[in-house]
CSV table of C-alpha atoms in Angstrom, one decimal:
chain,number,residue,atom,x,y,z
A,1487,MET,CA,-7.7,-10.8,-9.0
A,1488,MET,CA,-6.6,-14.4,-9.7
A,1489,LEU,CA,-9.5,-14.9,-12.1
A,1490,LEU,CA,-8.7,-11.6,-14.0
A,1491,ALA,CA,-5.1,-12.6,-14.2
A,1492,GLU,CA,-5.8,-16.1,-15.4
A,1493,LEU,CA,-8.2,-15.0,-18.1
A,1494,ALA,CA,-5.7,-12.5,-19.5
A,1495,PRO,CA,-3.5,-13.3,-22.5
A,1496,SER,CA,-0.5,-15.5,-21.8
A,1497,PRO,CA,2.2,-13.0,-20.8
A,1498,ALA,CA,-0.1,-11.4,-18.2
A,1499,ARG,CA,-1.3,-14.6,-16.5
A,1500,LEU,CA,0.0,-16.0,-13.2
A,1501,GLY,CA,2.5,-18.1,-15.1
A,1502,LYS,CA,4.8,-15.0,-15.0
A,1503,ALA,CA,5.2,-15.4,-11.3
A,1504,PRO,CA,7.7,-18.3,-11.2
A,1505,PHE,CA,10.0,-16.4,-13.6
A,1506,VAL,CA,9.7,-13.2,-11.5
A,1507,LEU,CA,10.4,-14.9,-8.2
A,1508,TYR,CA,12.8,-17.7,-9.1
A,1509,TYR,CA,15.4,-15.9,-11.2
A,1510,PRO,CA,17.7,-13.5,-9.3
A,1511,ALA,CA,17.6,-10.8,-11.9
A,1512,SER,CA,14.1,-9.7,-10.8
A,1513,SER,CA,14.8,-9.4,-7.1
A,1514,GLY,CA,17.0,-12.2,-5.7
A,1515,TYR,CA,15.1,-12.7,-2.5
A,1516,PHE,CA,14.2,-16.3,-3.2
A,1517,THR,CA,17.6,-17.2,-4.5
A,1518,ILE,CA,19.5,-15.8,-1.5
A,1519,ALA,CA,17.0,-17.2,1.0
A,1520,ARG,CA,16.9,-20.7,-0.5
A,1521,HIS,CA,20.5,-21.2,-1.9
A,1522,GLU,CA,23.0,-18.6,-0.8
A,1523,ALA,CA,22.0,-18.1,2.8
A,1524,PRO,CA,19.5,-20.8,3.9
A,1525,GLU,CA,20.2,-20.4,7.6
A,1526,VAL,CA,18.4,-17.5,9.1
A,1527,GLY,CA,20.8,-16.9,12.0
A,1528,PRO,CA,24.0,-16.5,10.0
A,1529,PHE,CA,22.1,-14.6,7.3
A,1530,LEU,CA,20.9,-11.9,9.8
A,1531,HIS,CA,24.2,-11.7,11.5
A,1532,THR,CA,25.9,-10.9,8.3
A,1533,TYR,CA,23.2,-8.7,6.7
A,1534,GLU,CA,24.8,-5.4,7.7
A,1535,ALA,CA,28.0,-6.5,5.8
A,1536,ARG,CA,25.9,-7.6,2.9
A,1537,VAL,CA,24.1,-4.2,2.4
A,1538,ALA,CA,27.4,-2.4,3.1
A,1539,GLY,CA,28.6,-3.8,-0.2
A,1540,GLY,CA,26.9,-0.9,-1.9
A,1541,ASP,CA,24.4,-2.7,-4.1
A,1542,VAL,CA,21.9,-0.1,-5.4
A,1543,LEU,CA,19.2,-2.6,-6.6
A,1544,HIS,CA,17.2,-5.0,-4.5
A,1545,VAL,CA,19.5,-6.4,-1.8
A,1546,GLY,CA,21.4,-3.2,-1.0
A,1547,THR,CA,18.3,-1.0,-0.7
A,1548,HIS,CA,16.0,-3.3,1.4
A,1549,PRO,CA,15.9,-4.5,5.0
A,1550,PRO,CA,15.9,-8.3,5.5
A,1551,GLY,CA,12.1,-8.7,5.8
A,1552,LEU,CA,11.4,-10.0,2.3
A,1553,PHE,CA,14.2,-12.6,2.6
A,1554,LEU,CA,12.7,-13.7,5.9
A,1555,VAL,CA,9.3,-14.3,4.2
A,1556,PHE,CA,11.0,-16.8,1.8
A,1557,HIS,CA,12.9,-18.3,4.7
A,1558,SER,CA,9.6,-18.9,6.6
A,1559,LEU,CA,7.8,-20.3,3.6
A,1560,GLY,CA,10.7,-22.6,2.8
A,1561,ALA,CA,10.8,-23.9,6.4
A,1562,ALA,CA,7.0,-24.4,6.3
A,1563,VAL,CA,7.1,-26.4,3.1
A,1564,ASP,CA,10.1,-28.5,4.2
A,1565,GLN,CA,8.5,-29.3,7.6
A,1566,TRP,CA,4.9,-30.0,6.4
A,1567,PRO,CA,4.7,-32.2,3.3
A,1568,LEU,CA,0.9,-31.7,3.4
A,1569,LEU,CA,1.3,-28.0,2.8
A,1570,ARG,CA,3.6,-28.7,-0.1
A,1571,ASP,CA,1.1,-31.1,-1.6
A,1572,LEU,CA,-1.7,-28.7,-1.1
A,1573,ALA,CA,0.2,-25.9,-2.8
A,1574,LEU,CA,1.1,-28.1,-5.8
A,1575,ALA,CA,-2.5,-29.3,-6.1
A,1576,THR,CA,-4.0,-25.8,-6.1
A,1577,MET,CA,-1.6,-23.9,-8.4
A,1578,PRO,CA,-3.3,-22.9,-11.7
A,1579,ALA,CA,-2.3,-24.4,-15.0
A,1580,SER,CA,-0.3,-21.4,-16.2
A,1581,PHE,CA,1.7,-21.4,-13.0
A,1582,HIS,CA,2.3,-25.1,-13.2
A,1583,ASP,CA,3.4,-24.9,-16.9
A,1584,ALA,CA,5.8,-22.1,-16.0
A,1585,CYS,CA,7.3,-24.1,-13.2
A,1586,GLU,CA,7.8,-27.0,-15.6
A,1587,LEU,CA,9.6,-24.7,-18.0
A,1588,VAL,CA,11.9,-23.3,-15.2
A,1589,THR,CA,12.6,-26.9,-14.1
A,1590,GLU,CA,13.6,-27.9,-17.6
A,1591,ASN,CA,15.8,-24.8,-18.0
A,1592,THR,CA,17.6,-25.2,-14.7
A,1593,ALA,CA,18.1,-29.0,-14.9
A,1594,GLN,CA,21.8,-28.7,-15.6
A,1595,THR,CA,22.5,-25.9,-13.2
A,1596,PRO,CA,23.9,-26.2,-9.6
A,1597,HIS,CA,20.4,-25.5,-8.2
A,1598,PRO,CA,17.7,-27.1,-10.4
A,1599,MET,CA,14.2,-26.2,-9.5
A,1600,THR,CA,12.4,-28.8,-7.3
A,1601,ARG,CA,8.8,-29.5,-6.4
A,1602,HIS,CA,9.5,-28.0,-2.9
A,1603,GLU,CA,10.6,-24.8,-4.6
A,1604,ALA,CA,7.6,-24.7,-6.9
A,1605,ALA,CA,5.4,-25.0,-3.8
A,1606,ILE,CA,7.3,-22.1,-2.1
A,1607,LEU,CA,6.8,-19.9,-5.1
A,1608,TRP,CA,3.1,-20.6,-5.3
A,1609,LEU,CA,2.6,-19.9,-1.6
A,1610,ALA,CA,4.5,-16.7,-2.0
A,1611,THR,CA,2.3,-15.7,-4.8
A,1612,LEU,CA,-0.8,-16.6,-2.8
A,1613,LEU,CA,0.4,-14.5,0.1
A,1614,VAL,CA,0.8,-11.5,-2.2
A,1615,ILE,CA,-2.7,-12.0,-3.7
A,1616,SER,CA,-4.3,-12.5,-0.3
A,1617,LEU,CA,-2.7,-9.3,1.2
A,1618,ALA,CA,-3.6,-7.3,-2.0
A,1619,ALA,CA,-7.2,-8.4,-1.7
A,1620,ALA,CA,-7.3,-7.9,2.1
A,1621,THR,CA,-6.5,-4.2,1.5
A,1622,CYS,CA,-10.2,-3.7,1.1
A,1623,ILE,CA,-10.6,-4.2,4.8
A,1624,PRO,CA,-8.5,-1.3,6.2
A,1625,LEU,CA,-9.7,0.8,3.3
A,1626,TYR,CA,-13.3,0.2,4.3
A,1627,PHE,CA,-12.7,0.9,8.0
A,1628,LEU,CA,-10.8,4.1,7.1
A,1629,THR,CA,-13.5,5.4,4.8
A,1630,VAL,CA,-16.4,4.6,7.1
A,1631,GLN,CA,-15.0,7.0,9.7
A,1632,TYR,CA,-15.8,9.9,7.4
A,1633,ALA,CA,-18.7,8.7,5.2
A,1634,SER,CA,-21.6,6.3,5.0
A,1635,ALA,CA,-21.2,2.5,5.2
A,1636,ARG,CA,-22.5,2.4,1.6
A,1637,THR,CA,-19.9,4.8,0.4
A,1638,ALA,CA,-17.2,2.9,2.2
A,1639,TRP,CA,-18.3,-0.4,0.6
A,1640,LEU,CA,-18.3,1.2,-2.9
A,1641,THR,CA,-14.9,2.7,-2.3
A,1642,ALA,CA,-13.5,-0.6,-1.1
A,1643,ALA,CA,-15.1,-2.4,-4.0
A,1644,LEU,CA,-13.0,-0.3,-6.4
A,1645,TRP,CA,-9.7,-1.5,-5.0
A,1646,PRO,CA,-9.5,-4.9,-6.7
A,1647,LEU,CA,-10.2,-3.1,-10.0
A,1648,VAL,CA,-7.0,-1.0,-9.7
A,1649,PRO,CA,-4.9,-2.4,-12.7
A,1650,ALA,CA,-1.5,-2.1,-11.1
A,1651,VAL,CA,-2.3,-4.4,-8.3
A,1652,THR,CA,-3.1,-7.3,-10.6
A,1653,ILE,CA,-0.3,-6.4,-13.1
A,1654,PHE,CA,2.5,-6.5,-10.6
A,1655,ILE,CA,1.5,-9.7,-8.8
A,1656,PRO,CA,3.7,-11.5,-7.5
A,1657,LYS,CA,5.9,-8.6,-6.6
A,1658,SER,CA,5.7,-7.6,-3.0
A,1659,ASP,CA,4.7,-4.1,-4.0
A,1660,ALA,CA,1.1,-5.5,-4.6
A,1661,ALA,CA,1.0,-6.7,-0.9
A,1662,PHE,CA,2.3,-3.4,0.6
A,1663,PRO,CA,-1.0,-1.5,0.4
A,1664,PHE,CA,-2.5,-3.7,3.1
A,1665,LEU,CA,0.2,-2.6,5.5
A,1666,SER,CA,0.1,1.1,4.4
A,1667,MET,CA,-3.7,1.3,4.8
A,1668,SER,CA,-3.6,-0.5,8.1
A,1669,LEU,CA,-1.2,2.0,9.4
A,1670,ILE,CA,-3.2,5.0,8.1
A,1671,CYS,CA,-6.4,3.5,9.4
A,1672,GLY,CA,-4.9,2.8,12.7
A,1673,ILE,CA,-3.5,6.3,13.2
A,1674,ALA,CA,-6.9,7.8,12.1
A,1675,TRP,CA,-8.6,5.8,14.9
A,1676,LEU,CA,-6.0,6.6,17.5
A,1677,CYS,CA,-6.0,10.3,16.9
A,1678,ARG,CA,-9.7,11.1,16.5
A,1679,SER,CA,-10.8,14.3,18.1
A,1680,ARG,CA,-13.9,12.6,19.6
A,1681,ASN,CA,-12.1,9.5,20.6
A,1682,HIS,CA,-13.9,7.6,23.4
A,1683,PHE,CA,-11.3,4.8,23.8
A,1684,THR,CA,-10.2,4.2,27.3
A,1685,ARG,CA,-6.5,4.8,28.2
A,1686,MET,CA,-5.9,1.1,28.2
A,1687,TRP,CA,-7.2,0.8,24.7
A,1688,GLN,CA,-5.1,3.8,23.6
A,1689,LEU,CA,-2.0,2.1,25.2
A,1690,LEU,CA,-2.6,-1.3,23.5
A,1691,GLY,CA,-3.6,0.4,20.2
A,1692,GLY,CA,-0.4,2.5,20.2
A,1693,LEU,CA,1.8,-0.5,21.0
A,1694,ALA,CA,0.2,-2.5,18.2
A,1695,TRP,CA,0.6,0.4,15.8
A,1696,GLY,CA,4.2,0.8,16.7
A,1697,GLY,CA,4.8,-2.9,16.2
A,1698,LEU,CA,3.1,-2.9,12.8
A,1699,ALA,CA,5.1,0.1,11.8
A,1700,ALA,CA,8.4,-1.8,12.7
A,1701,LEU,CA,7.2,-4.9,10.8
A,1702,SER,CA,6.4,-2.7,7.7
A,1703,MET,CA,9.8,-1.0,7.8
A,1704,LEU,CA,11.4,-4.4,8.1
A,1705,GLN,CA,10.1,-5.1,4.6
A,1706,THR,CA,11.0,-1.9,2.8
A,1707,LEU,CA,11.9,1.8,3.4
A,1708,ALA,CA,9.0,2.7,1.2
A,1709,PHE,CA,6.9,2.8,4.3
A,1710,ALA,CA,8.8,5.8,5.6
A,1711,PRO,CA,6.4,8.3,3.8
A,1712,ILE,CA,3.5,6.5,5.5
A,1713,LEU,CA,5.2,7.0,8.9
A,1714,LEU,CA,5.8,10.6,8.0
A,1715,MET,CA,2.1,11.0,7.2
A,1716,ALA,CA,1.2,9.5,10.5
A,1717,PHE,CA,3.7,11.7,12.4
A,1718,LEU,CA,2.3,14.9,10.8
A,1719,TYR,CA,-1.3,13.9,11.5
A,1720,GLY,CA,-0.5,12.9,15.1
A,1721,ALA,CA,1.5,16.1,15.8
A,1722,TRP,CA,-1.3,18.2,14.3
A,1723,THR,CA,-3.9,16.4,16.3
A,1724,GLY,CA,-1.9,16.6,19.5
A,1725,GLY,CA,-1.1,20.3,19.0
A,1726,LEU,CA,-4.8,21.0,18.4
A,1727,SER,CA,-5.9,19.2,21.5
A,1728,LEU,CA,-3.2,20.9,23.5
A,1729,SER,CA,-4.3,24.3,22.3
A,1730,GLN,CA,-7.9,23.5,23.4
A,1731,SER,CA,-7.1,21.9,26.7
A,1732,LEU,CA,-8.9,24.5,28.7
A,1733,ASP,CA,-12.1,22.5,28.7
A,1734,ASP,CA,-12.5,18.9,30.0
A,1735,ASP,CA,-12.8,17.4,26.5
A,1736,GLY,CA,-9.6,19.0,25.5
A,1737,ARG,CA,-7.7,17.8,28.5
A,1738,GLN,CA,-9.0,14.2,28.0
A,1739,ALA,CA,-8.0,14.3,24.4
A,1740,THR,CA,-4.5,15.6,25.3
A,1741,ARG,CA,-4.0,12.7,27.8
A,1742,ARG,CA,-5.2,10.1,25.2
A,1743,ASN,CA,-2.9,11.5,22.5
A,1744,ALA,CA,0.0,11.5,24.9
A,1745,ILE,CA,-0.6,7.9,25.9
A,1746,ALA,CA,-1.0,6.9,22.2
A,1747,ALA,CA,2.2,8.7,21.3
A,1748,ILE,CA,4.3,7.1,24.0
A,1749,ALA,CA,2.9,3.7,23.2
A,1750,ILE,CA,3.6,4.1,19.5
A,1751,ILE,CA,7.2,5.0,20.2
A,1752,ALA,CA,7.6,2.2,22.7
A,1753,GLY,CA,6.1,-0.3,20.3
A,1754,PHE,CA,8.3,0.8,17.4
A,1755,VAL,CA,11.6,1.2,19.2
A,1756,GLY,CA,10.9,-1.9,21.4
A,1757,SER,CA,10.2,-4.1,18.3
A,1758,ILE,CA,13.4,-3.0,16.7
A,1759,GLU,CA,15.5,-3.5,19.8
A,1760,LEU,CA,14.0,-7.0,20.4
A,1761,PHE,CA,14.8,-7.9,16.8
A,1762,HIS,CA,18.4,-6.8,17.3
A,1763,PHE,CA,18.6,-8.7,20.6
A,1764,PHE,CA,17.3,-12.0,19.3
A,1765,ASN,CA,18.8,-11.9,15.8
A,1766,GLY,CA,21.9,-9.7,16.0
A,1767,ALA,CA,20.7,-7.4,13.1
A,1768,ASN,CA,20.9,-3.7,13.8
A,1769,LEU,CA,18.0,-2.3,11.8
A,1770,TRP,CA,19.0,1.3,12.5
A,1771,GLN,CA,22.3,0.7,10.8
A,1772,ILE,CA,20.7,-1.4,8.0
A,1773,TRP,CA,18.2,1.4,7.2
A,1774,TRP,CA,20.9,4.0,7.1
A,1775,GLN,CA,23.0,1.9,4.7
A,1776,ASN,CA,19.9,1.1,2.6
A,1777,SER,CA,19.2,4.9,2.3
A,1778,LEU,CA,22.8,5.5,1.2
A,1779,ASN,CA,22.6,2.8,-1.4
A,1780,HIS,CA,19.3,4.1,-2.7
A,1781,SER,CA,20.6,7.6,-3.0
A,1782,ARG,CA,23.2,6.2,-5.5
A,1783,PHE,CA,20.6,4.5,-7.7
A,1784,TYR,CA,20.2,7.4,-10.1
A,1785,GLU,CA,23.9,7.8,-10.3
A,1786,VAL,CA,24.1,4.3,-11.7
A,1787,SER,CA,20.8,4.6,-13.7
A,1788,PRO,CA,20.5,8.3,-14.6
A,1789,ARG,CA,17.1,9.6,-15.5
A,1790,SER,CA,15.7,12.9,-17.0
A,1791,THR,CA,14.0,14.0,-13.8
A,1792,TRP,CA,12.1,16.9,-15.2
A,1793,LEU,CA,10.7,14.7,-18.0
A,1794,TRP,CA,9.6,12.0,-15.6
A,1795,PHE,CA,8.1,14.7,-13.4
A,1796,LEU,CA,5.7,15.3,-16.2
A,1797,VAL,CA,5.1,11.7,-17.1
A,1798,ALA,CA,4.5,10.5,-13.5
A,1799,PRO,CA,0.8,11.7,-13.3
A,1800,LEU,CA,0.0,10.0,-16.6
A,1801,GLU,CA,1.7,6.8,-15.5
A,1802,LEU,CA,-0.3,7.0,-12.3
A,1803,MET,CA,-3.5,7.4,-14.2
A,1804,ILE,CA,-2.9,4.3,-16.3
A,1805,ALA,CA,-1.7,2.3,-13.3
A,1806,ALA,CA,-4.7,3.2,-11.1
A,1807,GLY,CA,-7.3,3.3,-13.9
A,1808,TRP,CA,-8.5,6.6,-15.4
A,1809,PRO,CA,-11.9,6.5,-13.6
A,1810,VAL,CA,-10.2,6.2,-10.2
A,1811,PHE,CA,-7.8,8.9,-11.1
A,1812,LEU,CA,-10.5,11.3,-12.3
A,1813,ARG,CA,-12.6,10.5,-9.2
A,1814,ALA,CA,-9.7,11.5,-7.0
A,1815,TRP,CA,-8.8,14.6,-9.1
A,1816,ALA,CA,-12.4,16.0,-9.2
A,1817,PRO,CA,-12.6,17.3,-5.6
A,1818,LEU,CA,-9.2,18.9,-5.8
A,1819,THR,CA,-10.2,21.0,-8.7
A,1820,GLY,CA,-13.9,21.7,-8.0
A,1821,MET,CA,-15.1,19.8,-11.0
A,1822,PRO,CA,-18.9,19.4,-11.4
A,1823,GLY,CA,-20.3,16.5,-9.5
A,1824,THR,CA,-18.1,16.7,-6.4
A,1825,GLU,CA,-20.2,18.8,-4.0
A,1826,ALA,CA,-23.3,16.9,-2.8
A,1827,GLY,CA,-23.9,13.3,-1.8
A,1828,ASP,CA,-20.9,11.0,-1.6
A,1829,LEU,CA,-19.2,11.5,-5.0
A,1830,TRP,CA,-21.4,8.8,-6.6
A,1831,HIS,CA,-23.9,11.3,-8.1
A,1832,PRO,CA,-23.6,14.9,-9.3
A,1833,GLY,CA,-24.2,17.9,-7.2
A,1834,SER,CA,-23.7,21.6,-7.5
A,1835,VAL,CA,-20.7,23.2,-9.1
A,1836,SER,CA,-18.1,25.0,-7.1
A,1837,THR,CA,-14.6,26.3,-7.6
A,1838,ALA,CA,-11.5,24.7,-6.2
A,1839,GLY,CA,-10.8,27.9,-4.5
A,1840,SER,CA,-14.0,28.0,-2.5
A,1841,LYS,CA,-13.7,24.4,-1.6
A,1842,TRP,CA,-10.1,24.8,-0.2
A,1843,THR,CA,-11.0,28.0,1.5
A,1844,ARG,CA,-13.7,26.3,3.5
A,1845,ILE,CA,-11.3,23.5,4.4
A,1846,VAL,CA,-8.5,25.8,5.5
A,1847,MET,CA,-10.9,27.9,7.6
A,1848,SER,CA,-12.1,24.8,9.5
A,1849,LEU,CA,-8.8,23.0,10.0
A,1850,GLY,CA,-8.9,23.6,13.8
A,1851,GLU,CA,-12.4,22.1,14.0
A,1852,ARG,CA,-12.7,19.2,16.4
A,1853,SER,CA,-15.0,17.0,14.4
A,1854,ARG,CA,-14.9,13.9,12.3
A,1855,THR,CA,-14.9,15.9,9.2
A,1856,GLY,CA,-12.1,18.1,10.4
A,1857,ASP,CA,-10.1,15.0,11.3
A,1858,GLY,CA,-10.5,13.6,7.9
A,1859,GLU,CA,-9.5,16.8,6.2
A,1860,ARG,CA,-6.4,17.1,8.3
A,1861,LEU,CA,-5.4,13.6,7.6
A,1862,ALA,CA,-6.0,14.1,3.9
A,1863,ILE,CA,-3.8,17.2,3.8
A,1864,CYS,CA,-1.0,15.3,5.6
A,1865,CYS,CA,-1.2,12.5,3.1
A,1866,LEU,CA,-1.4,14.7,0.1
A,1867,SER,CA,1.5,16.9,1.3
A,1868,VAL,CA,3.8,13.9,1.7
A,1869,TRP,CA,2.7,12.4,-1.6
A,1870,ILE,CA,3.3,15.7,-3.5
A,1871,TRP,CA,6.7,16.0,-1.8
A,1872,LEU,CA,7.5,12.4,-3.0
A,1873,TRP,CA,6.5,13.4,-6.5
A,1874,LEU,CA,8.6,16.6,-6.5
A,1875,SER,CA,11.6,14.7,-5.1
A,1876,GLY,CA,11.9,12.7,-8.3
A,1877,LYS,CA,12.9,9.6,-6.4
A,1878,ASN,CA,10.5,7.3,-8.3
A,1879,SER,CA,11.2,8.5,-11.8
A,1880,GLY,CA,10.0,6.0,-14.3
A,1881,GLU,CA,8.6,3.5,-11.8
A,1882,VAL,CA,5.5,5.2,-10.4
A,1883,ALA,CA,3.2,2.4,-11.6
A,1884,ARG,CA,4.9,-0.1,-9.3
A,1885,LEU,CA,6.5,1.9,-6.6
A,1886,TRP,CA,3.4,3.9,-5.8
A,1887,ILE,CA,1.0,1.0,-5.4
A,1888,PHE,CA,1.3,1.3,-1.6
A,1889,LEU,CA,-0.2,4.8,-2.0
A,1890,MET,CA,-2.9,4.0,-4.5
A,1891,PRO,CA,-5.7,3.2,-2.0
A,1892,LEU,CA,-5.4,6.9,-1.0
A,1893,LEU,CA,-6.8,7.8,-4.5
A,1894,LEU,CA,-10.0,6.0,-3.5
A,1895,TRP,CA,-10.2,7.5,0.0
A,1896,LEU,CA,-9.2,11.1,-0.6
A,1897,PRO,CA,-12.2,12.1,-2.7
A,1898,VAL,CA,-14.6,10.8,-0.1
A,1899,VAL,CA,-13.2,12.8,2.7
A,1900,LEU,CA,-12.7,15.9,0.7
A,1901,VAL,CA,-16.5,16.0,-0.2
A,1902,SER,CA,-17.7,15.1,3.3
A,1903,ARG,CA,-18.0,18.7,4.4
A,1904,SER,CA,-20.1,19.5,1.3
A,1905,GLU,CA,-22.4,16.7,2.3
A,1906,GLN,CA,-23.0,18.4,5.6
A,1907,GLU,CA,-23.5,21.8,4.0
A,1908,ASN,CA,-26.0,20.3,1.6
A,1909,GLN,CA,-27.8,18.6,4.5
A,1910,ALA,CA,-26.9,15.2,3.2
A,1911,LYS,CA,-26.8,12.2,5.6
A,1912,PRO,CA,-23.4,10.6,5.4
A,1913,LEU,CA,-23.9,8.3,8.3
A,1914,GLU,CA,-27.2,7.0,7.1
A,1915,GLY,CA,-26.3,6.7,3.4
A,1916,GLU,CA,-29.6,7.4,1.7
A,1917,GLN,CA,-29.8,5.6,-1.6
A,1918,THR,CA,-31.7,6.8,-4.7
A,1919,PRO,CA,-32.0,5.1,-8.1
A,1920,LYS,CA,-29.9,7.9,-9.5
A,1921,SER,CA,-27.1,7.5,-7.0
A,1922,GLN,CA,-27.1,3.8,-7.5
A,1923,ALA,CA,-26.8,4.3,-11.3
A,1924,GLU,CA,-23.9,6.7,-10.8
A,1925,ALA,CA,-22.1,4.2,-8.5
A,1926,GLY,CA,-22.7,1.4,-11.1
A,1927,LEU,CA,-21.3,3.7,-13.8
A,1928,TRP,CA,-18.1,4.4,-11.9
A,1929,LEU,CA,-17.6,0.7,-11.1
A,1930,THR,CA,-18.3,-0.4,-14.7
A,1931,ALA,CA,-15.9,2.2,-16.2
A,1932,GLN,CA,-13.2,1.1,-13.7
A,1933,MET,CA,-13.8,-2.5,-14.5
A,1934,ILE,CA,-13.4,-1.9,-18.2
A,1935,ALA,CA,-10.2,0.2,-17.7
A,1936,CYS,CA,-8.8,-2.6,-15.5
A,1937,VAL,CA,-9.5,-5.4,-17.9
A,1938,LEU,CA,-8.1,-3.6,-20.9
A,1939,THR,CA,-4.9,-2.5,-19.0
A,1940,VAL,CA,-4.3,-5.9,-17.4
A,1941,TRP,CA,-4.8,-7.7,-20.6
A,1942,ARG,CA,-2.4,-5.4,-22.4
A,1943,VAL,CA,0.4,-4.9,-19.9
A,1944,SER,CA,2.0,-7.9,-18.3
A,1945,GLY,CA,3.9,-5.9,-15.7
A,1946,PHE,CA,7.3,-7.1,-16.9
A,1947,ASP,CA,6.9,-6.9,-20.6
A,1948,PHE,CA,4.7,-5.2,-23.2
A,1949,GLY,CA,3.1,-7.3,-25.9
A,1950,GLY,CA,1.2,-10.6,-26.0
A,1951,GLY,CA,-2.1,-8.8,-25.4
A,1952,VAL,CA,-5.4,-9.0,-27.2
A,1953,PHE,CA,-4.5,-6.0,-29.3
A,1954,ASP,CA,-1.5,-7.6,-31.0
A,1955,SER,CA,-2.0,-8.1,-34.7
């Protein structure tokens, strides 16, 4: 990702990061954390009053998590000079030149940019890049539950080639997919029909999942749809095991699901209450005020919802890359090449109706394939609802980045039943020259789409690309 960004034309390089992070017009997180409220304690104690001011942009619609990230990075740089020196020594030339320009422009202001602050901004950018790249890990472990290891590796390999991820670095949106996929992967493991975890592991896993969910919601309310996906899947799985609790396996599954559910609630609520106890910030009240402020955004910036409703899929296709988009769309419509194998080589043609009929008829099946299809339906349902709500009109390319890994995973799970029906071996992952060629074709096409998009779109301005005359 760093190499792709640095090889791009000037406006798309990492040199854009200091301008995005330093100046308050883009977000304001760094400015407030470093200059307006540098002390964490007073900042958190007054945060409810701050969001109650009614700001409909960044501050008023976000919990304090992103501010705390900059507080933490600032404290680390101030305390450890070696970390500051290491950051300054490793920043690329475009980033260094941009910092020099910001320093020059702010020399006569009350808060001129310093070497400490340049180091903080580079560390923040590195954190976003690292989490964006690390999204491959939960994406792999989610995919490998329903497909071969080979398919999971190929699916994860597509993620760094999603244009929107590189384009919107250093915005926190590029880091959020790591958290969203970790949550979805976690709930998939906790709620498996054939789960053989002990009750202690279910308890610990549930507590960890609840804590991670609270940490995610501390950053942004954008994770609320992810929690809704998890809730729907957990409730569906729990109801299924309860309805089949006459046999021993069903009773064991019901107990495991109950333990996991209680642990998740305890981990989530406990984390929030501990945060309130130690920091004095009531996240429940902050989230409520954030949602009220967010509901007023389109009153301040009105949009033609019906028009953006039509544009959103096109914007998503460009942001994710057309090969990824078509690969995700194919199993939903019964396009050729989505029935056999693992979506990397063509199979028989079927209709979308027959595919979805088979899925609906088997939704009560206690199997790995059934688990994947139920989770896929929960994720798709929430995503479609988010689209129909019109809440992200005109900003799909950035605001839906945390959902984009699902575009890579969904086609895999939706063809897994066809693999079984065609007597494929999803767990063994047989490879043929033809399937290897198809995989290479998908990756090459996505790579080309990624390079062309990243080199043309800076994320914060059009122009300056290789196609300018």
